[in-house]
Short mmCIF file of C-alpha atoms in Angstrom, two decimals:
data_model
loop_
_atom_site.label_atom_id
_atom_site.label_comp_id
_atom_site.label_asym_id
_atom_site.label_seq_id
_atom_site.Cartn_x
_atom_site.Cartn_y
_atom_site.Cartn_z
CA MET A 549 0.97 -10.32 -8.36
CA ARG A 550 0.53 -9.20 -12.19
CA ALA A 551 3.09 -10.66 -14.56
CA LEU A 552 3.90 -9.49 -18.28
CA LEU A 553 5.28 -12.20 -20.53
CA ILE A 554 7.38 -10.44 -23.35
CA GLY A 555 8.48 -12.23 -26.37
CA ASP A 556 7.62 -13.52 -29.81
CA ASP A 557 7.94 -17.34 -28.85
CA GLN A 558 4.23 -18.17 -28.14
CA SER A 559 5.07 -21.75 -27.17
CA LEU A 560 7.76 -20.56 -24.65
CA ALA A 561 5.19 -18.02 -23.37
CA ALA A 562 2.54 -20.83 -22.80
CA GLN A 563 5.26 -22.87 -20.87
CA ILE A 564 6.00 -19.84 -18.64
CA ALA A 565 2.30 -19.11 -18.10
CA ASP A 566 1.90 -22.79 -16.92
CA ALA A 567 4.78 -22.48 -14.47
CA LEU A 568 3.56 -19.20 -13.07
CA ALA A 569 0.11 -20.82 -12.58
CA LYS A 570 1.79 -23.74 -10.58
CA ASN A 571 3.40 -20.97 -8.41
CA GLU A 572 -0.04 -19.79 -7.54
CA ILE A 573 -0.04 -16.60 -9.99
CA ALA A 574 -3.73 -16.67 -11.42
CA ALA A 575 -4.19 -16.67 -15.22
CA SER A 576 -6.13 -13.48 -14.87
CA ASP A 577 -3.02 -11.79 -13.60
CA ILE A 578 -0.80 -12.86 -16.58
CA ASP A 579 -0.67 -10.84 -19.81
CA ARG A 580 1.52 -11.39 -22.81
CA CYS A 581 2.83 -9.10 -25.52
CA ALA A 582 5.42 -9.14 -28.41
CA SER A 583 8.90 -7.57 -27.76
CA ALA A 584 7.94 -4.50 -29.87
CA GLN A 585 5.18 -3.55 -27.66
CA ALA A 586 6.90 -4.36 -24.36
CA LEU A 587 7.79 -0.73 -23.24
CA ALA A 588 4.22 0.68 -24.24
CA LYS A 589 2.44 -2.19 -22.39
CA LEU A 590 4.59 -1.74 -19.23
CA GLN A 591 3.86 2.06 -19.29
CA SER A 592 0.16 1.85 -19.91
CA ALA A 593 -0.53 -0.69 -17.18
CA GLN A 594 0.54 -1.74 -13.57
CA PHE A 595 2.82 -4.83 -13.60
CA ASP A 596 4.75 -6.36 -10.55
CA LEU A 597 7.05 -8.52 -12.85
CA ALA A 598 8.26 -8.73 -16.39
CA LEU A 599 9.45 -12.11 -17.88
CA VAL A 600 11.46 -11.67 -21.11
CA THR A 601 12.11 -14.52 -23.48
CA MET A 602 15.61 -14.62 -24.92
CA GLY A 603 15.07 -15.17 -28.79
CA ASP A 604 17.57 -15.92 -31.53
CA ASP A 605 18.86 -12.36 -31.82
CA ALA A 606 21.05 -11.81 -28.84
CA GLU A 607 21.80 -8.16 -29.47
CA ASP A 608 18.07 -7.24 -29.84
CA ASN A 609 17.33 -9.24 -26.61
CA LEU A 610 20.07 -7.39 -24.77
CA ALA A 611 18.91 -4.00 -26.18
CA LEU A 612 15.32 -4.71 -25.13
CA LEU A 613 16.53 -5.63 -21.48
CA ALA A 614 18.47 -2.48 -21.38
CA ARG A 615 15.66 -0.25 -22.56
CA LEU A 616 13.22 -1.85 -20.20
CA ALA A 617 15.42 -1.47 -17.15
CA ARG A 618 16.12 2.24 -18.26
CA GLU A 619 12.62 3.31 -18.74
CA THR A 620 10.87 1.31 -16.09
CA SER A 621 11.50 0.22 -12.43
CA ILE A 622 9.77 -3.23 -12.83
CA ASP A 623 11.80 -6.43 -11.79
CA ILE A 624 12.83 -8.19 -14.86
CA LEU A 625 13.58 -11.92 -15.37
CA ALA A 626 15.25 -13.16 -18.58
CA ILE A 627 14.49 -16.72 -19.74
CA GLY A 628 16.50 -18.77 -22.22
CA THR A 629 18.91 -21.65 -22.43
CA PRO A 630 21.89 -21.07 -20.25
CA ASP A 631 24.47 -22.36 -22.67
CA ASP A 632 26.64 -19.15 -23.01
CA PRO A 633 27.78 -17.73 -19.69
CA LYS A 634 29.10 -14.45 -21.28
CA PHE A 635 25.49 -13.76 -22.55
CA ILE A 636 23.91 -14.44 -19.36
CA LEU A 637 26.32 -12.00 -17.69
CA ARG A 638 25.59 -9.44 -20.14
CA ALA A 639 21.78 -9.90 -19.61
CA LEU A 640 22.22 -9.36 -16.07
CA ARG A 641 24.28 -6.23 -16.59
CA GLU A 642 21.77 -4.76 -18.89
CA GLY A 643 18.91 -5.05 -16.38
CA ALA A 644 17.73 -8.51 -15.83
CA ARG A 645 17.55 -9.35 -12.07
CA GLU A 646 17.95 -13.11 -12.86
CA PHE A 647 18.56 -15.44 -15.79
CA LEU A 648 16.30 -18.52 -15.72
CA ASP A 649 16.77 -21.81 -17.49
CA ARG A 650 13.88 -22.39 -19.65
CA ASN A 651 14.38 -26.46 -19.35
CA GLU A 652 13.58 -26.06 -15.60
CA MET A 653 10.90 -23.53 -15.76
CA GLU A 654 8.69 -24.36 -12.82
CA ALA A 655 11.66 -24.69 -10.20
CA GLU A 656 13.46 -21.85 -11.66
CA ILE A 657 10.33 -19.40 -11.46
CA ARG A 658 9.55 -20.72 -7.79
CA THR A 659 13.21 -20.10 -6.65
CA ALA A 660 13.08 -16.60 -8.43
CA LEU A 661 9.72 -15.53 -6.94
CA ALA A 662 11.07 -16.41 -3.44
CA ARG A 663 14.21 -14.43 -3.86
CA LEU A 664 12.20 -11.44 -5.27
CA GLY A 665 10.00 -11.56 -2.31
CA LEU A 666 13.02 -11.30 0.03
CA HIS A 667 14.49 -8.49 -2.25
CA ARG A 668 11.16 -6.38 -2.15
CA ALA A 669 10.73 -7.05 1.58
CA THR A 670 14.01 -5.52 2.25
CA ARG A 671 13.76 -2.77 -0.30
CA ALA A 672 10.38 -1.87 1.12
CA GLU A 673 11.86 -0.95 4.37
CA ASP A 674 13.52 1.94 2.54
CA ASN A 675 10.63 2.80 0.14
CA ALA A 676 7.20 1.95 1.58
CA THR A 677 5.23 4.13 3.99
CA LEU A 678 2.80 2.59 6.59
CA ILE A 679 0.26 4.90 8.13
CA GLY A 680 -1.99 4.11 10.94
CA VAL A 681 -5.21 6.00 11.52
CA CYS A 682 -7.18 5.72 14.77
CA ALA A 683 -10.00 7.72 16.58
CA PRO A 684 -9.61 7.67 20.45
CA SER A 685 -13.28 8.47 20.91
CA GLY A 686 -16.25 7.52 18.76
CA GLY A 687 -17.63 9.56 15.86
CA CYS A 688 -14.72 11.10 14.62
CA GLY A 689 -14.47 9.79 11.10
CA ALA A 690 -11.15 7.70 11.42
CA SER A 691 -12.35 5.08 8.77
CA THR A 692 -13.35 7.67 6.43
CA ILE A 693 -10.18 9.49 6.71
CA ALA A 694 -8.19 6.20 6.27
CA ALA A 695 -10.19 5.31 3.07
CA ASN A 696 -9.74 8.80 1.68
CA LEU A 697 -5.98 8.73 2.38
CA ALA A 698 -5.46 5.37 0.77
CA VAL A 699 -7.33 6.35 -2.40
CA THR A 700 -5.40 9.62 -2.55
CA TYR A 701 -2.15 7.67 -2.47
CA ALA A 702 -3.53 5.28 -5.22
CA LYS A 703 -4.59 8.18 -7.39
CA GLY A 704 -1.05 9.64 -7.04
CA PHE A 705 0.93 6.57 -7.29
CA GLU A 706 -1.34 3.95 -9.15
CA ARG A 707 -1.68 1.60 -6.26
CA ALA A 708 -1.99 1.74 -2.37
CA ALA A 709 -3.48 -0.59 0.21
CA VAL A 710 -5.86 -0.07 3.16
CA ILE A 711 -5.84 -2.76 5.85
CA ASP A 712 -8.96 -2.76 8.25
CA LEU A 713 -7.98 -3.88 11.66
CA ARG A 714 -11.40 -2.72 13.25
CA ILE A 715 -12.43 -6.27 13.91
CA GLY A 716 -16.25 -6.71 14.00
CA ALA A 717 -16.69 -3.22 12.41
CA ALA A 718 -15.44 -3.81 8.93
CA ASP A 719 -16.31 -0.34 7.76
CA GLN A 720 -13.74 -0.11 4.91
CA GLU A 721 -15.82 -2.51 2.74
CA LEU A 722 -18.78 -0.14 3.01
CA LEU A 723 -16.79 2.99 2.54
CA LEU A 724 -15.33 1.47 -0.61
CA ASP A 725 -18.61 -0.22 -1.71
CA LEU A 726 -16.69 -3.50 -1.94
CA LYS A 727 -17.54 -7.20 -1.17
CA PRO A 728 -14.41 -9.09 -0.15
CA PRO A 729 -14.50 -12.73 -0.34
CA TYR A 730 -11.82 -13.05 2.18
CA THR A 731 -10.73 -11.30 5.50
CA LEU A 732 -7.75 -10.60 7.54
CA ALA A 733 -8.75 -13.35 9.89
CA GLU A 734 -8.63 -16.17 7.09
CA LEU A 735 -5.15 -14.75 6.07
CA CYS A 736 -3.78 -14.84 9.59
CA ALA A 737 -5.03 -18.49 9.69
CA GLU A 738 -2.73 -19.45 6.89
CA GLY A 739 0.28 -18.77 9.44
CA GLU A 740 3.76 -18.85 8.08
CA ARG A 741 2.54 -20.14 4.68
CA VAL A 742 1.65 -16.33 3.94
CA ASP A 743 3.97 -14.75 1.27
CA ARG A 744 3.58 -11.98 -1.18
CA VAL A 745 1.67 -14.24 -3.83
CA LEU A 746 -0.88 -15.64 -1.19
CA PHE A 747 -1.14 -12.23 0.57
CA GLN A 748 -2.25 -10.69 -2.85
CA GLN A 749 -4.84 -13.34 -3.16
CA TYR A 750 -6.70 -12.07 -0.13
CA LEU A 751 -7.02 -8.45 -1.43
CA THR A 752 -9.90 -6.97 -3.06
CA ARG A 753 -9.36 -4.15 -5.67
CA HIS A 754 -11.17 -0.79 -5.80
CA SER A 755 -11.55 0.93 -9.05
CA SER A 756 -9.13 3.64 -7.88
CA GLY A 757 -6.36 1.20 -7.43
CA THR A 758 -6.73 0.82 -3.72
CA TYR A 759 -6.54 -2.72 -2.40
CA LEU A 760 -8.40 -3.70 0.64
CA LEU A 761 -7.69 -6.42 3.23
CA ALA A 762 -10.97 -6.44 5.02
CA ALA A 763 -11.57 -6.97 8.58
CA PRO A 764 -13.63 -9.82 9.83
CA SER A 765 -17.17 -8.87 10.48
CA PHE A 766 -17.74 -10.96 13.54
CA THR A 767 -15.82 -10.88 16.76
CA ASN A 768 -15.69 -14.75 17.04
CA ASP A 769 -13.00 -14.48 14.30
CA LEU A 770 -10.80 -12.66 16.64
CA ALA A 771 -9.02 -15.84 17.78
CA HIS A 772 -7.43 -16.18 14.22
CA VAL A 773 -5.97 -12.49 14.42
CA THR A 774 -2.83 -12.50 16.45
CA PRO A 775 -0.06 -9.97 16.73
CA ASP A 776 2.42 -12.15 15.00
CA GLY A 777 -0.15 -12.54 12.05
CA VAL A 778 -0.62 -8.83 11.84
CA GLN A 779 3.02 -8.15 12.05
CA ARG A 780 3.59 -10.63 9.24
CA THR A 781 0.74 -9.05 7.23
CA LEU A 782 2.06 -5.58 7.52
CA ALA A 783 5.57 -6.55 6.54
CA ILE A 784 4.38 -8.14 3.32
CA ALA A 785 1.98 -5.35 2.60
CA ARG A 786 5.02 -2.97 2.82
CA SER A 787 6.79 -5.00 0.20
CA CYS A 788 3.87 -4.93 -2.30
CA PHE A 789 2.65 -1.36 -2.01
CA PRO A 790 4.46 2.12 -1.71
CA TYR A 791 1.79 3.30 0.65
CA VAL A 792 -0.25 1.27 3.18
CA VAL A 793 -2.95 2.76 5.38
CA VAL A 794 -4.07 0.88 8.45
CA ASP A 795 -7.61 1.52 9.99
CA ILE A 796 -6.76 1.01 13.65
CA ASP A 797 -9.37 0.26 16.34
CA ARG A 798 -9.43 2.47 19.45
CA SER A 799 -9.23 -0.51 22.04
CA PHE A 800 -5.48 -0.31 21.64
CA SER A 801 -5.31 -4.02 22.16
CA PRO A 802 -1.93 -5.92 21.71
CA ILE A 803 -2.99 -6.46 17.98
CA GLN A 804 -3.59 -2.53 17.50
CA GLN A 805 -0.45 -1.88 19.47
CA THR A 806 1.56 -4.21 17.05
CA ALA A 807 0.34 -2.20 14.00
CA LEU A 808 1.10 1.09 15.72
CA ARG A 809 4.65 0.19 16.53
CA ARG A 810 5.13 -0.57 12.85
CA CYS A 811 3.77 2.78 11.45
CA ASP A 812 5.86 5.38 9.95
CA ALA A 813 3.07 8.06 10.94
CA VAL A 814 0.09 7.75 13.17
CA VAL A 815 -3.04 9.95 12.69
CA LEU A 816 -5.36 10.52 15.59
CA ALA A 817 -8.71 11.63 14.39
CA MET A 818 -10.77 13.93 16.86
CA ARG A 819 -13.48 16.48 17.13
CA LEU A 820 -13.46 19.70 19.04
CA ASP A 821 -15.25 18.66 22.19
CA MET A 822 -14.16 17.69 25.70
CA VAL A 823 -14.75 13.98 25.38
CA SER A 824 -12.75 13.65 22.23
CA LEU A 825 -9.95 16.01 23.44
CA ARG A 826 -9.42 14.05 26.67
CA ALA A 827 -9.34 10.62 24.86
CA THR A 828 -6.85 12.01 22.34
CA ARG A 829 -4.65 13.49 24.94
CA ARG A 830 -4.67 10.04 26.58
CA ALA A 831 -3.87 8.32 23.24
CA ILE A 832 -0.86 10.61 22.76
CA GLU A 833 0.46 9.48 26.09
CA LEU A 834 -0.06 5.83 25.32
CA LEU A 835 1.88 6.39 22.00
CA GLU A 836 4.72 7.89 24.22
CA ARG A 837 4.80 4.86 26.14
CA LEU A 838 5.05 2.69 23.04
CA GLU A 839 8.08 4.74 22.23
CA ILE A 840 6.47 6.22 19.14
CA ALA A 841 8.26 9.51 18.34
CA ALA A 842 6.41 12.72 18.61
CA ALA A 843 7.37 13.73 15.22
CA ASN A 844 5.48 10.83 13.88
CA VAL A 845 2.26 11.54 15.42
CA HIS A 846 -0.40 13.68 13.85
CA VAL A 847 -3.82 14.97 14.87
CA ALA A 848 -6.56 15.36 12.30
CA ILE A 849 -9.21 17.61 13.84
CA ASN A 850 -12.20 16.45 11.82
CA ARG A 851 -15.57 18.26 11.09
CA TYR A 852 -13.86 21.63 11.96
CA GLY A 853 -15.90 24.51 11.99
CA GLN A 854 -19.04 23.23 13.81
CA SER A 855 -21.14 25.41 16.03
CA LYS A 856 -20.02 25.74 19.77
CA GLU A 857 -17.11 23.66 19.28
CA LEU A 858 -14.02 24.07 21.56
CA PRO A 859 -11.67 26.88 20.55
CA TYR A 860 -8.90 25.50 18.59
CA ARG A 861 -6.12 27.15 20.37
CA GLN A 862 -7.32 25.59 23.57
CA ALA A 863 -7.07 22.12 22.02
CA GLU A 864 -3.70 22.84 20.55
CA GLN A 865 -2.48 23.86 23.89
CA ALA A 866 -3.95 20.64 25.64
CA LEU A 867 -2.65 18.30 23.07
CA GLY A 868 0.87 19.57 23.10
CA ILE A 869 2.17 18.31 19.79
CA LYS A 870 3.01 20.11 16.59
CA ASN A 871 1.36 18.05 13.64
CA ILE A 872 -2.20 19.42 13.87
CA HIS A 873 -4.45 19.46 10.63
CA TYR A 874 -7.91 20.73 10.43
CA LEU A 875 -10.39 18.96 8.19
CA PRO A 876 -13.51 21.20 7.55
CA GLU A 877 -17.17 20.14 8.09
CA ASP A 878 -18.84 19.09 4.95
CA ALA A 879 -21.64 16.97 6.41
CA ALA A 880 -23.85 16.93 3.21
CA TRP A 881 -21.22 15.50 0.86
CA ALA A 882 -19.57 13.49 3.59
CA ASN A 883 -22.97 11.66 4.44
CA HIS A 884 -23.64 11.34 0.61
CA CYS A 885 -20.31 9.74 -0.01
CA LEU A 886 -20.67 7.41 2.91
CA ASN A 887 -24.07 6.35 2.03
CA GLN A 888 -22.94 5.75 -1.77
CA GLY A 889 -19.81 3.88 -0.83
CA VAL A 890 -17.70 6.55 -2.94
CA PRO A 891 -14.75 8.18 -1.35
CA LEU A 892 -15.03 11.96 -1.21
CA VAL A 893 -11.71 12.45 -2.99
CA VAL A 894 -13.19 10.73 -5.99
CA GLU A 895 -16.78 12.15 -5.96
CA ARG A 896 -15.64 15.75 -5.01
CA PRO A 897 -12.00 16.02 -5.65
CA LYS A 898 -12.14 19.85 -5.77
CA ALA A 899 -14.15 20.18 -2.43
CA LYS A 900 -12.22 21.91 0.29
CA LEU A 901 -12.24 18.73 2.43
CA ALA A 902 -10.91 16.56 -0.36
CA LYS A 903 -7.98 19.14 -0.80
CA ARG A 904 -7.22 19.20 2.91
CA LEU A 905 -7.24 15.38 2.97
CA ALA A 906 -4.63 15.44 -0.04
CA THR A 907 -2.42 17.93 1.89
CA LEU A 908 -2.69 15.71 5.04
CA ALA A 909 -1.57 12.75 2.77
CA GLU A 910 1.49 14.99 1.49
CA LYS A 911 2.26 16.03 5.10
CA LEU A 912 2.38 12.41 6.23
CA GLN A 913 4.75 11.56 3.48
CA GLN A 914 6.94 14.45 4.56
CA THR A 915 6.97 13.34 8.21
CA LYS A 916 8.68 10.02 6.98
CA ALA A 917 11.35 11.97 5.16
CA ARG A 918 12.25 14.02 8.26
CA VAL A 919 12.47 10.98 10.57
CA ALA A 920 14.34 8.97 8.21
CA PRO A 921 16.71 11.24 6.03
CA ALA A 922 18.06 8.44 4.17
CA ARG A 923 14.63 7.95 2.59
CA ALA A 924 14.20 11.52 1.62
CA GLU A 925 14.77 10.91 -1.96
CA HIS A 926 11.83 8.64 -2.18
CA ALA A 927 9.73 11.30 -0.68
CA LYS A 928 11.13 14.00 -3.15
CA LYS A 929 10.43 11.52 -5.96
CA PHE A 930 6.87 11.02 -5.19
CA SER A 931 5.93 14.61 -3.96
CA SER A 932 4.40 16.08 -7.11
CA PRO A 933 1.43 13.86 -7.56
CA LEU A 934 0.04 14.55 -4.21
CA SER A 935 0.83 18.20 -4.49
CA SER A 936 -1.16 18.44 -7.61
CA LEU A 937 -4.14 16.71 -6.07
CA ALA A 938 -4.00 19.12 -3.09
CA THR A 939 -4.11 22.22 -5.12
CA SER A 940 -5.89 21.37 -8.18
#
């Protein structure tokens, strides 16, 4: 969690930073600025929380709260001396989510962070999108698709997450050229201690704004990864990011099924050959048994355009679903990006394949709006960045 301390009282800011550190927010994730620079700072960098100190000028303080609430979507905590109930009420009306007593800083911040976690988790059910990507047969590029989708969302919305559930493979760290110090197994071992703050400490940031929760590299770590742990992890991830992409193993184990059931959309990656087609058809039947709506299931036919592949109309008829997308063959650049650990949408954003991946990301977003009409405003709000990536 990144926090911005806003105000001109340096002594109070130091007390707040100390209280945040005692609540497991690292010093590197805490920034400070004067009141006059607050709006520009929030608009130029990504923060999860703003803490505004209430100085001597009450009207200026209230005007700052109102401006920040009006021109940003960040959660705001006002911090001051609670000796005037009317002022506290006005601060809350102007946009502060809570008013904290500066004399009880550590306890007040601990309680506020817990309440914000619950608030964001609830809000995430309306706003966040969880996308699962799986290849029912090998060699279909599901992990590559997952990485590029996550980076596409991060490019459009400043931050996104990719969770690697391919235990023992751990491909995402190679695709993003990252060296994660922690893995999903270690996070799940924390059990019910896991909250938003702890969860974010287990992530590794990519330069695109994509955050990776890596899979364990060794299968003997599997014992730590449980369906309950995965369910808890995905719920918290939804509360932290607008888009979460999950790289799902084709074993369809209880762990993988737990993830699939929580997804707003599922992408099945395949090639146009008989082995891949049969495996994908069986996966679609499995998703039906898991009561995942057909409208939420997408097939991405990867490496489309290869010599002697099955006719696409034959494949479409056999699959029997509407959401089918074609990702063209681009072996040279796909191999280059794989070997360099650079996503194609970063290295070659104008390539046909990169544009098709951006279009797929946008279509997945629209799927959620169709199956949940109440969330359509969110999809509408965030449609333009992906549209520009797909067409630029």
